[in-house]
XYZ file of C-alpha atoms in Angstrom:
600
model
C 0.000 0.000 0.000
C 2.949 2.416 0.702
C 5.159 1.940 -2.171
C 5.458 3.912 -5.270
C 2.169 2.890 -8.108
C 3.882 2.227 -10.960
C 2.519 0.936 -14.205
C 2.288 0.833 -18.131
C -0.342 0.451 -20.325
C -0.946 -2.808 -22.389
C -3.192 -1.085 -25.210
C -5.540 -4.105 -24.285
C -9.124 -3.365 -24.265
C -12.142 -5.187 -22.259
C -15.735 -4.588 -22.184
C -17.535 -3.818 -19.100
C -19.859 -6.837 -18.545
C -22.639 -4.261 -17.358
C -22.287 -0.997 -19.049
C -20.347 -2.067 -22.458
C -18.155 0.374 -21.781
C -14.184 0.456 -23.136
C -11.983 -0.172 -20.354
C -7.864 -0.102 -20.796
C -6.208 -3.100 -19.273
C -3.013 -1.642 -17.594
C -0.045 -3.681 -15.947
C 0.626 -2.408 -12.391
C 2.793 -2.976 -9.726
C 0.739 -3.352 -6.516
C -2.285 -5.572 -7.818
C -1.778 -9.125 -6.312
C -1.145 -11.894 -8.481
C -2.860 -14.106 -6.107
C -5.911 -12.122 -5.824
C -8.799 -13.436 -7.484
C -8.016 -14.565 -10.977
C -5.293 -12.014 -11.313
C -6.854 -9.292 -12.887
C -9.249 -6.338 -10.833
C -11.274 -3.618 -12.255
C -10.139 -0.213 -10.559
C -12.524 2.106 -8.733
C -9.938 5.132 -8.412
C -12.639 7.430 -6.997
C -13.013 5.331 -4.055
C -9.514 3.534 -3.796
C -6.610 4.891 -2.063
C -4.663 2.626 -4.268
C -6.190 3.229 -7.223
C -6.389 6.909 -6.866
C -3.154 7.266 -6.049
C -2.213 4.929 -9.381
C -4.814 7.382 -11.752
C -3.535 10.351 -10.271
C -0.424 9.301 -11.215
C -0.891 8.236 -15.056
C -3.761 10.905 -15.368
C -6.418 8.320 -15.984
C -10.086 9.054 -15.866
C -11.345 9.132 -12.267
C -15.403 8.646 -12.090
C -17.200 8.965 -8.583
C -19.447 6.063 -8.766
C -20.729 6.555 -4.700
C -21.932 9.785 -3.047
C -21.652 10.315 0.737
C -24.101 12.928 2.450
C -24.921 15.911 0.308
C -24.726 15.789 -3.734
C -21.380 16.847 -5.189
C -21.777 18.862 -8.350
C -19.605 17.680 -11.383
C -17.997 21.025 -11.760
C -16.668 21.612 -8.685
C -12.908 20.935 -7.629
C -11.302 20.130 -11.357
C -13.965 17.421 -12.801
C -15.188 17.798 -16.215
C -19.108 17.724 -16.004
C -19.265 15.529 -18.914
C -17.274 12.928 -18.880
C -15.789 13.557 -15.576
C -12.010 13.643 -16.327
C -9.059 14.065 -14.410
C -7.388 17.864 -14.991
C -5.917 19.404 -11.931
C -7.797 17.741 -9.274
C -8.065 18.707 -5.520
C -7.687 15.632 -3.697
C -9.305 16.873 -0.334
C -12.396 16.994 -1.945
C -12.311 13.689 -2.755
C -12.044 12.243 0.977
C -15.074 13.255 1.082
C -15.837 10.409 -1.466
C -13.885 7.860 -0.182
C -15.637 7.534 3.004
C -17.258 4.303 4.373
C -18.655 3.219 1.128
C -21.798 1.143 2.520
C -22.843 4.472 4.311
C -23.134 5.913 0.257
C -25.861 5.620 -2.372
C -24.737 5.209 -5.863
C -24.271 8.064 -8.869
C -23.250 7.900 -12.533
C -24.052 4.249 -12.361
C -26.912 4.040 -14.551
C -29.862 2.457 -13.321
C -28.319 1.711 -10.046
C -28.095 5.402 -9.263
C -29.875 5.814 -5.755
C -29.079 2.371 -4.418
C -27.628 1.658 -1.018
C -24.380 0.030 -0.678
C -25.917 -3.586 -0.247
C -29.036 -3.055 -2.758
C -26.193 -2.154 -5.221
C -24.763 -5.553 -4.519
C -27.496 -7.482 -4.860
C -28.727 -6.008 -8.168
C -25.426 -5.973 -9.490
C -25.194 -9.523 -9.119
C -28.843 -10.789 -10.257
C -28.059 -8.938 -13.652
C -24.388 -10.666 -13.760
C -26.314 -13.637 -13.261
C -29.032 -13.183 -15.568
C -26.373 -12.854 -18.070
C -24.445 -15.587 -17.470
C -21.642 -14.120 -16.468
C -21.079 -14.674 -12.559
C -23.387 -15.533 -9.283
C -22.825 -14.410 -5.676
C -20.705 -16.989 -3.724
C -19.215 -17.031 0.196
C -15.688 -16.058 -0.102
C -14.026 -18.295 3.428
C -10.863 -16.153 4.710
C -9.503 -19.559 5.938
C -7.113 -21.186 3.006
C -6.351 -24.553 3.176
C -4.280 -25.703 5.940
C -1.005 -27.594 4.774
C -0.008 -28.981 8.600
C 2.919 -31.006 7.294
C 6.476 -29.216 7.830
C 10.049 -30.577 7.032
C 11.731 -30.115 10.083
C 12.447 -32.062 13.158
C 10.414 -29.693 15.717
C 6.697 -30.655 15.970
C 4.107 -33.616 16.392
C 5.469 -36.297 14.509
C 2.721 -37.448 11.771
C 1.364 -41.351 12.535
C 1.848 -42.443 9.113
C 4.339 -45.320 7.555
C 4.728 -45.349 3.909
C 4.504 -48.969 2.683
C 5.751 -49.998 -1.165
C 2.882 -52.874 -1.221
C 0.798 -51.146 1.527
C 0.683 -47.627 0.782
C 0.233 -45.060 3.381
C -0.477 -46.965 6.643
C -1.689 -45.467 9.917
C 0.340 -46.192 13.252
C -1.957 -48.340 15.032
C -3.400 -47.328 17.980
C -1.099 -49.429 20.328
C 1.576 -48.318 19.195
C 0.799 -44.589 19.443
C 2.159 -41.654 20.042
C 5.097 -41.494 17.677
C 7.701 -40.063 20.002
C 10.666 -37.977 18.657
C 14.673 -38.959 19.384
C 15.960 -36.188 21.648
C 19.299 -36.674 20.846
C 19.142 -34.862 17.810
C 20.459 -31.163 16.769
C 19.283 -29.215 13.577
C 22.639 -28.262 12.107
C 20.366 -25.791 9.363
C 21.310 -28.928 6.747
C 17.490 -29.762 6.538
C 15.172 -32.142 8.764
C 17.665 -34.543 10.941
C 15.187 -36.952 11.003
C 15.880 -37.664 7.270
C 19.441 -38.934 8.273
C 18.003 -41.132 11.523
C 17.714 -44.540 10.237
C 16.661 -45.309 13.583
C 14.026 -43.181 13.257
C 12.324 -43.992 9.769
C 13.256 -47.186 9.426
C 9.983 -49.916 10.477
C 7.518 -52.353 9.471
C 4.490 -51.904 7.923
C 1.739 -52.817 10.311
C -0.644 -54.094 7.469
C 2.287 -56.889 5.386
C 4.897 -56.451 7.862
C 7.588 -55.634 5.269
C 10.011 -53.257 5.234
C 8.708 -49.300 5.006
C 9.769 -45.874 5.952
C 8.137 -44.053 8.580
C 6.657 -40.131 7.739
C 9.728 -37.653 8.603
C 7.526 -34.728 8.732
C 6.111 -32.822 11.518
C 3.023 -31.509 12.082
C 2.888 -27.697 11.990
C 2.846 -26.403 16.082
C -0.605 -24.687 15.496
C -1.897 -28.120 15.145
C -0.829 -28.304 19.011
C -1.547 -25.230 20.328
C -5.510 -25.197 18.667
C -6.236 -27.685 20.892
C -4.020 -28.025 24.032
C -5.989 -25.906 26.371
C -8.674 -29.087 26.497
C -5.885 -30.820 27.923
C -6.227 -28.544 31.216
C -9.669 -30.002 31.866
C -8.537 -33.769 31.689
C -4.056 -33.759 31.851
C -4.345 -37.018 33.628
C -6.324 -38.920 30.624
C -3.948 -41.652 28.907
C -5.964 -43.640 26.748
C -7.792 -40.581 25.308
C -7.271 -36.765 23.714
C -10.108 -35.989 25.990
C -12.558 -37.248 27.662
C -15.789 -35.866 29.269
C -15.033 -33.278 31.541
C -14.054 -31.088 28.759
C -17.805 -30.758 28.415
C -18.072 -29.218 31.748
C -15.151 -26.958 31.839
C -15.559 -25.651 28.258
C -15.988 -22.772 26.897
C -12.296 -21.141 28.074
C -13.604 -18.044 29.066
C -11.405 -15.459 28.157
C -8.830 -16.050 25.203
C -5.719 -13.037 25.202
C -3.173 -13.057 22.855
C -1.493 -10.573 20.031
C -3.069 -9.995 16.652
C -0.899 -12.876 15.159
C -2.701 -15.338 16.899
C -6.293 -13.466 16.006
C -4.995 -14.233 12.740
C -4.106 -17.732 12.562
C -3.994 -18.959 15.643
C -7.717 -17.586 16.642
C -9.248 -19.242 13.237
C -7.241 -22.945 13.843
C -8.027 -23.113 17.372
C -11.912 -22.465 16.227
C -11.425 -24.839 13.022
C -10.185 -27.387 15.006
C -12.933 -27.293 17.675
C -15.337 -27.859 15.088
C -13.504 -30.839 13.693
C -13.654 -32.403 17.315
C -17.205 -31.433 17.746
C -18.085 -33.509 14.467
C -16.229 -36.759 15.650
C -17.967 -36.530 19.119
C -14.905 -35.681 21.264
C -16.792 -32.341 22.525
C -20.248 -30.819 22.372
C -18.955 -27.370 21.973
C -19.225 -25.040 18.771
C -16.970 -22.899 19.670
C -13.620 -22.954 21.828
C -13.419 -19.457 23.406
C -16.089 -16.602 24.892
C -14.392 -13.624 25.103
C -11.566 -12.243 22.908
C -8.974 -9.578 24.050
C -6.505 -8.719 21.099
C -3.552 -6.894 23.232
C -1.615 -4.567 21.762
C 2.733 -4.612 21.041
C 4.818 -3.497 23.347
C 7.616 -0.617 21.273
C 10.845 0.485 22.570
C 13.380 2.661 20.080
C 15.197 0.857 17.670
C 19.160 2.145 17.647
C 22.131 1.055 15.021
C 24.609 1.580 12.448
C 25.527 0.576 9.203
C 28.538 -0.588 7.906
C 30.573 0.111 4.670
C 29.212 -3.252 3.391
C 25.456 -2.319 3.936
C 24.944 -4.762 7.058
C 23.085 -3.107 9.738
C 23.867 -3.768 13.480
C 21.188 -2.952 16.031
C 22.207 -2.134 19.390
C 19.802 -2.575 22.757
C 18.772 1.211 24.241
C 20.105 0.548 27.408
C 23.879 0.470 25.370
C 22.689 4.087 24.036
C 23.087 7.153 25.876
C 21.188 9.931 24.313
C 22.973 13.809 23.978
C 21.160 16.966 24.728
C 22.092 20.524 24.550
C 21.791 23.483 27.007
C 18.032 23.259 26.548
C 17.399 19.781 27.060
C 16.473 19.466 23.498
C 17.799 15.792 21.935
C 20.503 16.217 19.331
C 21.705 12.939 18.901
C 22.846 9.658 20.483
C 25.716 7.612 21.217
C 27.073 3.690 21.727
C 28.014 3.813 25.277
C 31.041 1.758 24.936
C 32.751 3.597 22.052
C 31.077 7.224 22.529
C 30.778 6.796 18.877
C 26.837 7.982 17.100
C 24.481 5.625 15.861
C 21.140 5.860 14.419
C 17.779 6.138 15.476
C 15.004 4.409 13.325
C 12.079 5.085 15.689
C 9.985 3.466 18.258
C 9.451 -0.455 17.047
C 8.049 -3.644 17.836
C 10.218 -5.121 20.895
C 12.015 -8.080 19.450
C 15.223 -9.931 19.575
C 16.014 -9.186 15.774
C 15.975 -5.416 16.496
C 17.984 -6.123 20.039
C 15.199 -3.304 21.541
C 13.910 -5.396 24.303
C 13.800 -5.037 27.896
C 15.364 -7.378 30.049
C 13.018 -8.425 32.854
C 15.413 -9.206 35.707
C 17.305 -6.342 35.193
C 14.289 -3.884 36.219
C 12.936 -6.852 38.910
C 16.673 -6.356 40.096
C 16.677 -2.193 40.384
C 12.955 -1.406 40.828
C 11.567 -5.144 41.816
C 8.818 -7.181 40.243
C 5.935 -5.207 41.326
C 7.253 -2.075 39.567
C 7.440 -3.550 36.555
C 3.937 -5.286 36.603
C 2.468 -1.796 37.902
C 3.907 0.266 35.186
C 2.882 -2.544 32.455
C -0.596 -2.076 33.748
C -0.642 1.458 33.530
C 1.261 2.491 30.784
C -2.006 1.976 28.089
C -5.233 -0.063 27.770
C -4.464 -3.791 26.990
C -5.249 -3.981 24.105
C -3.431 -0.741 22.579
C 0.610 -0.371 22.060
C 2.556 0.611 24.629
C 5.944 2.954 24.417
C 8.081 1.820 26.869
C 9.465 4.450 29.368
C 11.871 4.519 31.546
C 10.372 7.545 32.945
C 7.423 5.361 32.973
C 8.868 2.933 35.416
C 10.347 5.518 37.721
C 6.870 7.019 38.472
C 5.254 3.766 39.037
C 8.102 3.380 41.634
C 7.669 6.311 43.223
C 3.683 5.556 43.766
C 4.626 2.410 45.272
C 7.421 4.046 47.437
C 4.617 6.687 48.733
C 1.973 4.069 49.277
C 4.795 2.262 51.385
C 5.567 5.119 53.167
C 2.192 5.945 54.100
C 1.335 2.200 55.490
C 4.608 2.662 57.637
C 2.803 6.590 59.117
C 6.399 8.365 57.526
C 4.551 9.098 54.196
C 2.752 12.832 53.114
C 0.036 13.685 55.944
C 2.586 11.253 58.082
C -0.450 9.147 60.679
C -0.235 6.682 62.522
C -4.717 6.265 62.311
C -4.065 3.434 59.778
C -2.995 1.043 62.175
C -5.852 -1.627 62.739
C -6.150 -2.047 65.923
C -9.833 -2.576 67.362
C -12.044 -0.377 66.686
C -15.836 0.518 68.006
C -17.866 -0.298 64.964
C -19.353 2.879 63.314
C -22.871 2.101 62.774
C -24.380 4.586 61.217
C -21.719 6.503 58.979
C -24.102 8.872 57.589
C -24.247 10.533 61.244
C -20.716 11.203 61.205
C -19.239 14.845 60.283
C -19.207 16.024 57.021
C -15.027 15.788 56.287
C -15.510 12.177 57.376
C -18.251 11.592 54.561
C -16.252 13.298 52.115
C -13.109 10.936 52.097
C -15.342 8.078 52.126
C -17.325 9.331 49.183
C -13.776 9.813 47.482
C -12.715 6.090 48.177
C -15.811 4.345 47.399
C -16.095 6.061 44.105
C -12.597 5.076 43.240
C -13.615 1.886 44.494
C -16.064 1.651 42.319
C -14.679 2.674 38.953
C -11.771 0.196 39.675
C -14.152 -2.518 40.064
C -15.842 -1.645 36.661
C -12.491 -1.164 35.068
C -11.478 -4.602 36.335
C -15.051 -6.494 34.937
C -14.100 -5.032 31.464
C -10.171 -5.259 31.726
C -8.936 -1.664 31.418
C -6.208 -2.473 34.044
C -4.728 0.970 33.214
C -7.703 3.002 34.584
C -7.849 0.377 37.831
C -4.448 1.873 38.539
C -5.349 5.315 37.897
C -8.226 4.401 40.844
C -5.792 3.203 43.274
C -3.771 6.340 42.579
C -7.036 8.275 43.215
C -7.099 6.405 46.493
C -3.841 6.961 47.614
C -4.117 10.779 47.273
C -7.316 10.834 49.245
C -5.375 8.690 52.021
C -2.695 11.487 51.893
C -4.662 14.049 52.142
C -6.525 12.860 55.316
C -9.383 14.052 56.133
C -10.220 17.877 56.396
C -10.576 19.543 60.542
C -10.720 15.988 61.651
C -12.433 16.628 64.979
C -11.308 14.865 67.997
C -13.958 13.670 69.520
C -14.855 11.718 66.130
C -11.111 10.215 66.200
C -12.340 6.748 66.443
C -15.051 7.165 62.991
C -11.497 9.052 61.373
C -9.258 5.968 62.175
C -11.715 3.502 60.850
C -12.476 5.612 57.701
C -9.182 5.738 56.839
C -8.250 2.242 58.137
C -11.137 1.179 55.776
C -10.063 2.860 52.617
C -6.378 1.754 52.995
C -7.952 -1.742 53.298
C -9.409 -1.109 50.196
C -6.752 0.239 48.297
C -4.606 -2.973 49.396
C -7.450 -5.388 47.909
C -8.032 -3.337 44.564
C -4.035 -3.480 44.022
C -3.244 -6.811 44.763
C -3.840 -8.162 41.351
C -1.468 -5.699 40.069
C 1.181 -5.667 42.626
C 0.799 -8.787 44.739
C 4.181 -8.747 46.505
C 4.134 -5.240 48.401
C 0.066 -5.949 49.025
C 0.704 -8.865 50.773
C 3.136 -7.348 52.588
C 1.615 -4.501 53.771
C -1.476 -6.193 54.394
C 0.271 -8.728 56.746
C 2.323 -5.954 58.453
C -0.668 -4.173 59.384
C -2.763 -6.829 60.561
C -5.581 -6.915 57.977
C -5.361 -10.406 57.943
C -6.565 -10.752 61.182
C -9.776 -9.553 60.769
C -9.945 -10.396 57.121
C -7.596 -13.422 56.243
C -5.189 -13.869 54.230
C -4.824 -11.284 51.077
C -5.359 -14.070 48.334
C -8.593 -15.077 50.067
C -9.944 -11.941 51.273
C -13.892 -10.761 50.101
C -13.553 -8.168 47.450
C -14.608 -4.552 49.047
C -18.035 -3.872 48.362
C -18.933 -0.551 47.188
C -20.963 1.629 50.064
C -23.751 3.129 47.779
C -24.909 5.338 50.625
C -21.460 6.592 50.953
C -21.751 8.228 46.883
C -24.708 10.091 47.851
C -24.218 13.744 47.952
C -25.339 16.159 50.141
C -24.155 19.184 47.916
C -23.976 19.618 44.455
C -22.322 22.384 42.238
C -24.128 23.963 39.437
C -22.827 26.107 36.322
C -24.166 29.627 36.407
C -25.033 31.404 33.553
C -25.616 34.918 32.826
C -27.918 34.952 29.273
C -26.139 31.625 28.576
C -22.935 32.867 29.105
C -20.502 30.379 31.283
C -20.174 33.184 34.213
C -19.288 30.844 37.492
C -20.750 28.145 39.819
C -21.999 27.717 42.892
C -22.970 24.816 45.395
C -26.418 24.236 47.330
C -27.806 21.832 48.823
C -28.678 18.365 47.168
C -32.577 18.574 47.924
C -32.881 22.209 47.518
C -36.472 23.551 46.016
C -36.217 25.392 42.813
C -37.292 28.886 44.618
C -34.409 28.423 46.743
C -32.398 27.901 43.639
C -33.422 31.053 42.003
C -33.016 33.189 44.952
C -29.308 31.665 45.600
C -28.900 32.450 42.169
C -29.678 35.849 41.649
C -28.555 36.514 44.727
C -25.096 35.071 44.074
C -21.950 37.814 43.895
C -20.975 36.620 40.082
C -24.016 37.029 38.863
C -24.935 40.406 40.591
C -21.584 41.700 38.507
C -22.825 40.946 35.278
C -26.387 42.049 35.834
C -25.661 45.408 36.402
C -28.713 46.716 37.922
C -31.060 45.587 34.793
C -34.126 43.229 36.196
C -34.543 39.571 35.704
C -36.817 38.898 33.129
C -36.590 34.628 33.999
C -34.235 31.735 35.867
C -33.539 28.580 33.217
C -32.845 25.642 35.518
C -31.329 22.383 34.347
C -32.005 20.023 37.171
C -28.455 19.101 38.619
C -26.302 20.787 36.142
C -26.865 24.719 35.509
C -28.713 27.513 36.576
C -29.069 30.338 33.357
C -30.306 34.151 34.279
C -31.825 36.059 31.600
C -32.075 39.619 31.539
C-alpha cells in the first residue's frame, strides 16, 4: 500500500460486462497476483490505491458513490461531462472515499440511488441473468497444509509402505515419540538422516517401510491443548468428558498474530472435534482480548558493506544541549553515534527489548507489573518508558511510606487495631463523609475497570485512592477520632485489595504488616470490598451559572434544595450580581443538577 504505483499500459481493451463500456487493461505494480483470478477492475474514486495509481498516469477518475450531500460535477477540477481528471483537488475527494456502505450510488446508470448492499445485490442478479457470474461465500480460511520438514513438531502417525501404501500407526503403538538426541545443524530435517528413526515395518504386510519424517505444523498443538487442562491425567484418550463441563475457556488473550491464525485454527479445530464426538462445543473461546505490542526505540549503524547492526537502548546514551532538546545519540562503549530508526516492535532481531530481571533487580517485580498495567489499555501499544517505570516506583514508594505513618500527611490512624464499629456513617461529620465518598467512588470505577479489563484506569483508581489517604481528612475533629481511624483504616484496606492483582508482593506485605489479615484473612482469600452506595450520595452539588447563557461561574447548594431556593441563591449570588448590572430579571432557566441560566 505504501510503495510507489507504478505501471504501463498494455493497449488491451475489455468490455464492461454491465455498461459495455471500453476499459484499458493496464499492468501495475501493486495488484496481487494471487488475488482473485489475477486481474481487478479499478474504482480510483473510491480507492486509495487506485487513486493514487490514476492520479499518477492521469487516468479518468469517475465517482461512482456519493456520501451525504450531492457533489456537483464542476466543482474541484472534474469535467461535467465525462468527468475527467485535470488538476484535481484531492481533499475533496475524501469526502468520497468515506465508508462506502454508508453511500448511495451516482453515474451508475440504473443503479443510481441504491444503497451500498441493494447495489450488490442487483449488481449480481443482472451478472447472473447474463451468465456471467453468481454471488458466492468467499471463506478467509485457506487450506491448511499442517505437514512441515523439520524435526520440531508432532510427529505425523503415518508409515509409507511400497505394497501397503500409506499406513496409519496403530493405535497401540501410538504416540510417535521424537529422538531427543538430535540437533538441527540448518542442513534440513535430521530426522531424514536417523535410520533409527524412519526405518519400520508396515503394520498391514509387515515388510520393510519408511516411517513419515515430517512434523506436524505447532498450530496443530496449540488449537487444541488448552482441552488438555480439563482432563491432563487422561492416557488412553485426547479428551474425555469433563471437557464438556469446563468448556468454553472463558477469556482467550493473545497478540493480533494469533487473532490471525492462531484464533481461526483453534476455532477450526474445535469444530472438527465437535463432528467426531470428542466435545459438544461449537466454539472454543467466549471472550476475545486482542492486546496490543509493546515498542521500545530501535538504535544502530551501518557498515561500509550495507549490514546493519542494532544495538539494545540501554547500550545508548542519548545527547542533549543546554536546553534539554535531543541532538543525537551515542554507543556507550565507544562514545561513537548511531542511528535512530524510531519506536518499534520489541524483538530480539531489532535487540530493543527489555530485560526483565534487570528492572525486577533495580525497581523489583511489582514495579514492573504496575507500570505494564498502567502504561495503556491492553489492548493498545505501549511505548516503553523509563520515565514510565520511575513514576510507578515512586507511587509504590509513597503508598509504602504511608502504610509505615512516615509518608505525606505522616499518621499513625491506619494502624488496625480494634475499633468501636461505626454504625451509622451517615451521622458522622461532614469531612468524614467526604473521604469516604472519594474512596468508594474510586472503588467503584476500579471494580468496573477490572469487569471489562482496562487495568490501566484500575491503577489510575488506586492512585485516586492513595491521594485521598494522603490528604486525610479535612478539621478531623477529635472527639470523632475513632469514625477518622476507621475511615481511613477502611479505605487503605481497600486500596490494598483493589491493588493486589497488580502488585501482589508489596500488598501482601503490607497487608500482613498491618494486621488486615486478622480480621480479614489472608490477602489471596480476602472478600472483594463492596462498594458503600450510601457513601456516593451527595449532600451538595455544584451547578454552572449562567448569565444569558454565558458560562459566568458556579456555585454549590444543597442536594434537595427547592427550585425557589435555587433562584433566589442564584440571583442573589456575587458573580451574577456583577454581570447584571442593575437591569431586572426577566426569567431563571434551571437544568435540574447541572446549571442555573439568568436572563435579563
Amino acid at each position: 500500500a505504501g510503495q510507489e504505483k507504478r505501471g504501463m499500459p498494455t493497449g488491451l481493451y475489455v468490455v464492461h460486462p454491465l455498461s459495455g463500456g471500453k476499459l484499458p487493461v493496464w499492468v501495475a505494480n501493486y495488484v496481487l497476483m494471487s488475488y482473485g483470478e489475477g486481474a481487478v477492475m479499478a474504482v480510483p474514486a473510491h480507492d486509495q490505491r487506485d487513486f493514487e495509481f490514476a492520479t499518477k498516469h492521469k487516468l479518468p477518475v469517475k465517482q461512482v458513490i456519493r456520501h451525504g450531500v450531492s457533489v456537483t460535477a464542476e466543482k474541484d477540477g472534474w469535467n461535467a461531462k465525462d468527468y475527467e481528471y485535470y488538476e484535481f483537488d484531492p481533499h475533496s475527494w475524501k469526502e468520497w472515499y468515506a465508508d462506502e456502505q454508508e453511500g448511495v450510488c451516482v453515474n451508475s446508470g440504473k443503479y443510481n440511488d441504491l444503497t451500498y448492499q441493494a447495489a450488490v445485490d442487483a449488481i449480481a442478479a443482472d451478472l447472473e441473468k447474463k451468465g456471467l457470474g453468481k454471488k458466492r461465500v468467499q471463506y478467509r480460511l485457506r487450506d491448511w497444509g499442517i505437514s512441515r520438514q523439520r524435526y520440531w513438531g508432532c510427529p505425523i502417525p503415518i508409515i509409507h509402505c511400497e505394497k501397503c501404501g500409506d499406513v496409519a500407526v496403530p493405535d497401540d503403538q501410538l504416540p510417535v515419540v521424537l529422538p531427543e538426541n538430535l540437533v538441527p545443524d540448518g542442513t534440513g530435517n535430521p530426522l531424514n538422516k536417523t535410520p533409527a528413526f524412519y526405518q519400520c515395518q508396515c503394520p498391514k504386510c509387515g515388510t520393510k517401510a519408511r516411517r513419515e519424517t515430517d512434523t506436524m505444523d505447532t498450530f496443530v498443538d496449540s488449537s487444541w491443548y488448552y482441552m488438555r487442562y480439563a482432563c491432563p491425567d487422561q492416557k488412553a484418550a485426547m479428551v474425555d468428558e469433563r471437557v464438556n463441563y469446563w468448556l468454553q475457556v472463558d477469556q482467550y488473550i493473545g497478540g493480533i498474530e494469533h487473532a490471525i491464525l492462531h484464533l481461526l485454527y483453534s476455532r477450526f479445530w474445535t469444530k472438527v472435534m465437535r463432528d467426531i464426538d470428542l466435545v459438544k462445543i461449537d466454539e472454543p473461546f467466549t471472550k476475545l482480548l486482542t492486546q496490543g505490542m509493546v515498542l521500545n526505540e530501535i538504535f544502530l549503524r551501518k557498515s561500509a558493506n550495507g549490514r546493519v547492526i542494532y544495538y539494545n537502548p540501554a547500550e545508548v546514551e542519548i545527547a542533549v544541549d543546554e536546553n534539554g532538546i535531543r541532538t543525537g545519540a551515542r554507543l556507550k562503549s565507544d562514545g561513537k553515534p548511531v542511528e535512530s530508526a524510531g519506536m518499534g516492535t520489541m524483538s530480539k532481531s531489532k535487540n530493543n527489548g527489555v530485560d526483565p530481571q534487570t528492572l525486577i533487580e533495580e525497581y523489583g517485580a511489582d514495579t514492573a507489573r504496575l507500570f505494564v498495567m498502567f502504561a495503556s489499555p491492553p489492548e493498545q501499544t505501549l511505548e516503553w518508558s523509563d520515565a514510565g517505570v520511575e513514576g510507578a516506583s515512586r507511587f509504590l514508594r509513597r503508598l509504602w511510606l504511608f502504610a509505615a505513618g512516615r509518608g505525606k500527611a505522616a499518621t499513625d490512624l491506619v494502624s488496625v487495631r480494634p475499633f468501636t464499629p461505626v454504625k451509622d456513617w451517615s451521622s458522622q461529620p461532614l469531612p468524614v463523609r467526604q473521604f469516604r465518598r472519594a474512596i468508594h467512588l474510586a472503588l467503584k470505577q476500579a471494580t468496573f475497570d477490572y469487569e471489562r479489563m482496562q487495568f490501566n484506569t484500575v491503577v489510575s483508581a488506586c492512585m485516586k485512592m492513595l491521594n485521598t489517604l494522603e490528604s486525610g481528612i479535612e478539621e478531623p475533629g477529635t472527639a470523632n477520632a475513632n469514625a477518622e481511624s476507621q475511615a481511613i483504616a477502611e479505605g487503605l484496606g481497600i486500596l490494598l485489595r483493589v491493588l493486589y492483582p497488580v502488585t501482589p508482593h508489596i500488598t501482601q506485605a503490607l497487608w500482613k504488616e498491618l494486621g488486615y489479615d486478622a480480621r480479614h484473612g489472608e490477602l489471596l482469600d480476602a472478600p472483594w470490598p463492596v462498594v458503600d452506595e450510601a457513601a456516593l450520595e451527595q449532600e451538595e452539588i455544584e451547578l454552572v451559572l449562567q448569565v444569558n447563557g454565558k458560562l459566568r461561574g458556579n456555585m454549590r447548594i444543597p442536594r434537595d434544595c427547592a427550585r425557589e431556593t435555587i433562584e433566589k441563591m442564584a440571583v442573589s449570588h456575587p458573580i451574577v450580581q456583577k454581570y447584571l448590572s442593575g437591569q431586572p430579571v426577566k426569567k431563571v432557566v434551571i437544568v435540574p443538577g447541572r446549571l442555573v441560566n439568568v436572563v435579563v
